[in-house]
Tab-separated table of N, CA and C in Angstrom:
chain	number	residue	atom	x	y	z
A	1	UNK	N	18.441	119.786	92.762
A	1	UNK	CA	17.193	120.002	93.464
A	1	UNK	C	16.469	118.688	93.740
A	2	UNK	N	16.909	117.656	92.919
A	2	UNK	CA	16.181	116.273	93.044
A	2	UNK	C	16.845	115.442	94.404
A	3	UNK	N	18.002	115.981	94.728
A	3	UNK	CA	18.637	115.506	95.754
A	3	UNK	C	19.820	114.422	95.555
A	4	UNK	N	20.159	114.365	93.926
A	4	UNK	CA	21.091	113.620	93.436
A	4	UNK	C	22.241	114.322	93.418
A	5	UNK	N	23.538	113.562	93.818
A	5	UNK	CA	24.553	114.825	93.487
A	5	UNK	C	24.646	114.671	92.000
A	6	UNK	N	25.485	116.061	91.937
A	6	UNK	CA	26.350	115.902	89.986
A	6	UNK	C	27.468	115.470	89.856
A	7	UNK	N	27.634	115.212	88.492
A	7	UNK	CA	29.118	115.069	88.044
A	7	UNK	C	28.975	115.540	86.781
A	8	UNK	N	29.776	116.936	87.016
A	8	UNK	CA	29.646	117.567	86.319
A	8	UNK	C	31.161	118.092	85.473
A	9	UNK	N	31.531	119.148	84.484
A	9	UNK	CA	32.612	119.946	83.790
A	9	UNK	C	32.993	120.970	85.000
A	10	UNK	N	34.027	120.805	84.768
A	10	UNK	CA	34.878	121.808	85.860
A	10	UNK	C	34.889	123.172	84.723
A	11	UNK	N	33.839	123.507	84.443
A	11	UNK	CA	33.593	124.611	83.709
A	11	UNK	C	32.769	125.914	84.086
A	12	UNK	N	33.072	127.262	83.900
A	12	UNK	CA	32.315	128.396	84.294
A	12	UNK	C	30.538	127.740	84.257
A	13	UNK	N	29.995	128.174	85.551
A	13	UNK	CA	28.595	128.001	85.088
A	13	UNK	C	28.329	126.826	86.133
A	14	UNK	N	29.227	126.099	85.556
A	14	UNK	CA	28.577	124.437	86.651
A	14	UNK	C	29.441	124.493	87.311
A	15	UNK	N	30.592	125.059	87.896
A	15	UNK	CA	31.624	125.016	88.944
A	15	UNK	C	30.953	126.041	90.060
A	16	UNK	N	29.879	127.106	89.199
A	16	UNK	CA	29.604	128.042	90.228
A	16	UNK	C	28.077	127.336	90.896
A	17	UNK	N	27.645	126.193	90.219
A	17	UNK	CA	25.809	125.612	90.598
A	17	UNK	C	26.682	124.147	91.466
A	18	UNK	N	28.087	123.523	91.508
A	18	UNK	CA	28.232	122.203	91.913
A	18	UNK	C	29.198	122.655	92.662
A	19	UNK	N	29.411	122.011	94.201
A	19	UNK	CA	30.476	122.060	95.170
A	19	UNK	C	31.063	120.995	95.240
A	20	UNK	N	32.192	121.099	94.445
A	20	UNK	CA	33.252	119.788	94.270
A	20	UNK	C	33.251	118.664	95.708
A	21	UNK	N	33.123	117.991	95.360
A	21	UNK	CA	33.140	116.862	96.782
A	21	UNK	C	32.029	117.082	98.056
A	22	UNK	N	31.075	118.563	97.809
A	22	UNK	CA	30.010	118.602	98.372
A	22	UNK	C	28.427	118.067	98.044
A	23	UNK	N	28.269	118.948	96.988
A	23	UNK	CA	27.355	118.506	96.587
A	23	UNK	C	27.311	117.644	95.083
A	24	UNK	N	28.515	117.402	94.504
A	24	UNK	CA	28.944	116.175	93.431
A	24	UNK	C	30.322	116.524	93.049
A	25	UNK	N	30.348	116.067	92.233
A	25	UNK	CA	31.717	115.688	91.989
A	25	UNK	C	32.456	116.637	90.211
A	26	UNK	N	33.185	117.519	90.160
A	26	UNK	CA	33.979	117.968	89.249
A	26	UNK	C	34.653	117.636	88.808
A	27	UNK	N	34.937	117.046	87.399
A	27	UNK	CA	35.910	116.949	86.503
A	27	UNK	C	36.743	117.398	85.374
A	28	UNK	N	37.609	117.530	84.885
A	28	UNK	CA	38.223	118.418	84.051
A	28	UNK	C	37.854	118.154	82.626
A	29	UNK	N	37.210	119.177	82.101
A	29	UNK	CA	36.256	118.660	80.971
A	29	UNK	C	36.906	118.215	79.706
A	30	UNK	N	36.439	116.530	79.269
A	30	UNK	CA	36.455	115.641	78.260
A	30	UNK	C	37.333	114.875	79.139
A	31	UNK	N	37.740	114.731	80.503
A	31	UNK	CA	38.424	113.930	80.765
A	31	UNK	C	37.886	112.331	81.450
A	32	UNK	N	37.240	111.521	80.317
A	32	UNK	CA	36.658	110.333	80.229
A	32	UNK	C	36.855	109.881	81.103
A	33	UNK	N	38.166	109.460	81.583
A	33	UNK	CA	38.823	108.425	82.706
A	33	UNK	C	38.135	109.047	84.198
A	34	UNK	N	38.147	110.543	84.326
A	34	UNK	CA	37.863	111.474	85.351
A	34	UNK	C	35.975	111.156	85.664
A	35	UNK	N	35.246	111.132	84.728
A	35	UNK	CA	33.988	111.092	84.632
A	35	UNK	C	33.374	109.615	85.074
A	36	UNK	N	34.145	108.785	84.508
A	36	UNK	CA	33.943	107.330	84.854
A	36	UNK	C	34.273	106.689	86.632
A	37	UNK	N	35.493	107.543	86.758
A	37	UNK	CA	35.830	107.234	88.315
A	37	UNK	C	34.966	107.944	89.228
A	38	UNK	N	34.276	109.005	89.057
A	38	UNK	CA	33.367	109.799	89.608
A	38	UNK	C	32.202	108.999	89.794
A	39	UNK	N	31.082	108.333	88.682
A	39	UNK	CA	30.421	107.818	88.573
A	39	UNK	C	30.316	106.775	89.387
A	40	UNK	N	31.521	106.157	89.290
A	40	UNK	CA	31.715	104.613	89.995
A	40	UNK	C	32.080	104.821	91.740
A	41	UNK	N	32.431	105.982	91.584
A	41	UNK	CA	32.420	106.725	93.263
A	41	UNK	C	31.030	106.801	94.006
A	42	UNK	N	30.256	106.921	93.589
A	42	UNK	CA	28.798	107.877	93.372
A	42	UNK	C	27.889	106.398	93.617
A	43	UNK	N	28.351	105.314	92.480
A	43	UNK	CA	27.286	104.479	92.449
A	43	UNK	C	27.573	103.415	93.491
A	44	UNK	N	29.327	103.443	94.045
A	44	UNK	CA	29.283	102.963	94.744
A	44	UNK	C	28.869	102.751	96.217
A	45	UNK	N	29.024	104.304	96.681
A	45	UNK	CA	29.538	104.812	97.948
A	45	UNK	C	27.973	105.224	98.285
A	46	UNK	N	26.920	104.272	98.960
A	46	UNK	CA	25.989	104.581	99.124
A	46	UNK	C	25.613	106.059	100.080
A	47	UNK	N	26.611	106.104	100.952
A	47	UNK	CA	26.547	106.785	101.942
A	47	UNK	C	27.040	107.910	101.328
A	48	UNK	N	28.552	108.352	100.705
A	48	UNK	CA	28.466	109.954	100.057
A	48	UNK	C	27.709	110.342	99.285
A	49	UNK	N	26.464	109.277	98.232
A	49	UNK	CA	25.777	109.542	97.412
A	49	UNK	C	24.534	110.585	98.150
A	50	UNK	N	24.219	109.926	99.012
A	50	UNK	CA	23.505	110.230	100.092
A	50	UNK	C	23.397	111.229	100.560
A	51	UNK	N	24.591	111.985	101.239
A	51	UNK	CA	24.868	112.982	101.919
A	51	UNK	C	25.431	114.210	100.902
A	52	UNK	N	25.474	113.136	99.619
A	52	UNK	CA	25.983	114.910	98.833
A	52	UNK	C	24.603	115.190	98.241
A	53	UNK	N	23.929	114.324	97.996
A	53	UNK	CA	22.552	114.747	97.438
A	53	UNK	C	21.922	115.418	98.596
A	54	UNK	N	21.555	115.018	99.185
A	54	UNK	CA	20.915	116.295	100.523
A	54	UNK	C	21.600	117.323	100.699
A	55	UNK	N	23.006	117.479	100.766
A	55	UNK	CA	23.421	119.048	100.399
A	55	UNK	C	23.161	119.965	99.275
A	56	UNK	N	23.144	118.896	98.069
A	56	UNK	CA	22.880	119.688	96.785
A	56	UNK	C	21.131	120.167	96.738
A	57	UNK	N	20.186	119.204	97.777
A	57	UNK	CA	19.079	119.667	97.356
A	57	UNK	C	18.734	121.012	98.382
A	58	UNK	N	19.872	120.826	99.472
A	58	UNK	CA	19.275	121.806	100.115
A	58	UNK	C	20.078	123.254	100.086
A	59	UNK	N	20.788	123.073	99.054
A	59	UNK	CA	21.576	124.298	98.348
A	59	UNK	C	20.691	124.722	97.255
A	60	UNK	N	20.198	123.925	96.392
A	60	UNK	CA	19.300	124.525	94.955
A	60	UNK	C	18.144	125.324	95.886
A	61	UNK	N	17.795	124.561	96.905
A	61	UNK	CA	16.892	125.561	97.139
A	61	UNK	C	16.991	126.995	97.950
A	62	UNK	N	18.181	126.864	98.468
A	62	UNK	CA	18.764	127.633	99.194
A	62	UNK	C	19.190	129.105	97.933
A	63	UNK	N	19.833	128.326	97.351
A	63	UNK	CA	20.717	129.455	96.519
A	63	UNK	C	20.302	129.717	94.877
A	64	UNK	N	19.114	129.069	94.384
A	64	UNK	CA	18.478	128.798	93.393
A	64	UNK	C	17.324	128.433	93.197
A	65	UNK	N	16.095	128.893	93.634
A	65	UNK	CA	15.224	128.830	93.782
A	65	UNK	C	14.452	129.727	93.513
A	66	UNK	N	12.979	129.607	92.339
A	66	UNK	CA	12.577	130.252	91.654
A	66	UNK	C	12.261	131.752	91.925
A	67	UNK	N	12.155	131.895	93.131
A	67	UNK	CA	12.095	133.757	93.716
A	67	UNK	C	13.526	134.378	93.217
A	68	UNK	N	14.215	133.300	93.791
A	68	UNK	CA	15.772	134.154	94.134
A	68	UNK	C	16.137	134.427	92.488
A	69	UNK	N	16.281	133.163	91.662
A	69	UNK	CA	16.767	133.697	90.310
A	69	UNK	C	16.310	134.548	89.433
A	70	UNK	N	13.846	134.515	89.525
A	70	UNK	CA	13.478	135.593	89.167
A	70	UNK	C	14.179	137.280	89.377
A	71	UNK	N	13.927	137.025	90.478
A	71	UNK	CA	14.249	138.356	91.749
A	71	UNK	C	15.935	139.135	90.903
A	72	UNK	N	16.495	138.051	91.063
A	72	UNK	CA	18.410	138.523	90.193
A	72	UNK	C	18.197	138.790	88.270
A	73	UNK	N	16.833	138.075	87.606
A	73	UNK	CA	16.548	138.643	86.855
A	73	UNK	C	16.346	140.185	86.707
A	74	UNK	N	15.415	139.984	87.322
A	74	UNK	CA	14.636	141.745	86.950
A	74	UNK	C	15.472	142.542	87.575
A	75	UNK	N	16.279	142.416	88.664
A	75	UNK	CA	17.397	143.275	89.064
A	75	UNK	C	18.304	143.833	87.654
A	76	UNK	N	18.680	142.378	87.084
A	76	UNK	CA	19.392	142.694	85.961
A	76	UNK	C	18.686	143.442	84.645
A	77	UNK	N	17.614	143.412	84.631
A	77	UNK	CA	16.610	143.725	83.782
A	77	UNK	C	16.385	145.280	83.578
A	78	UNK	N	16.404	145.724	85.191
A	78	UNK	CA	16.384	147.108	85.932
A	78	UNK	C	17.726	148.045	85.832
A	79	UNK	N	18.876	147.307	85.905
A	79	UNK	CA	20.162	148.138	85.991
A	79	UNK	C	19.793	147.899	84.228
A	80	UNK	N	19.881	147.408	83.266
A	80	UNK	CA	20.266	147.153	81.325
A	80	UNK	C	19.065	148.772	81.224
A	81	UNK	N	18.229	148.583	81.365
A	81	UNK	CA	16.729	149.240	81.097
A	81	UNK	C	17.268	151.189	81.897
A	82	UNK	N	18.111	150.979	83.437
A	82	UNK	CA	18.085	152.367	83.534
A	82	UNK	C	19.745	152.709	82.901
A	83	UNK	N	20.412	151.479	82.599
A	83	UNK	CA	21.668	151.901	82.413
A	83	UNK	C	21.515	152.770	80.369
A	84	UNK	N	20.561	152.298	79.445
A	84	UNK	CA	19.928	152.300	78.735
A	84	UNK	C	19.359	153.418	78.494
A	85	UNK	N	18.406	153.921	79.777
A	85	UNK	CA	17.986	155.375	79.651
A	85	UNK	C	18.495	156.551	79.726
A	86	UNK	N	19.820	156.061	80.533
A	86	UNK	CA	21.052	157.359	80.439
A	86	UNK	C	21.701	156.999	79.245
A	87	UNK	N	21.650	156.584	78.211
A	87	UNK	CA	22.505	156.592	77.014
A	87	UNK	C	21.745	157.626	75.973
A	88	UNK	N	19.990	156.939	76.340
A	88	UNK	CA	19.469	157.659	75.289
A	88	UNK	C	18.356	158.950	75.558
């Protein structure tokens, strides 16, 4: 949302919030050598730094943004609560 890309774990969770080579960069998690070449990609490459951060900021807000995740809360909140009332 700050407009920086990531470099992030190619792990559930942050594979589904980071677009590999879009909005930062994925690596296979603990793989040091992987994290370091990313970085040095990033700090080098003024221009993909650039252009992946403006995608990533205009994805958080796009696809993560405080309505939308409230909003998928209480949805979830609503199905636990009526799924709940048919049990009991």
């Amino acid at each position: 949302a700050s407009g920086v890309p990531s470099v992030a774990s190619n792990i559930y969770g942050l594979s589904d919030a980071v677009e590999n080579g879009q909005t930062g960069i994925l690596h296979r998690p603990g793989d040091i050598t992987e994290i370091g070449d990313a970085i040095a990609l990033l700090s080098t490459d003024a221009q993909m730094r650039a252009e992946m951060g403006a995608r990533a900021r205009k994805r958080a807000a796009e696809q993560f943004s405080s309505e939308r995740v409230v909003s998928a809360q209480m949805d979830f909140y609503d199905e636990l609560l009526h799924a709940l009332g048919e049990k009991g």
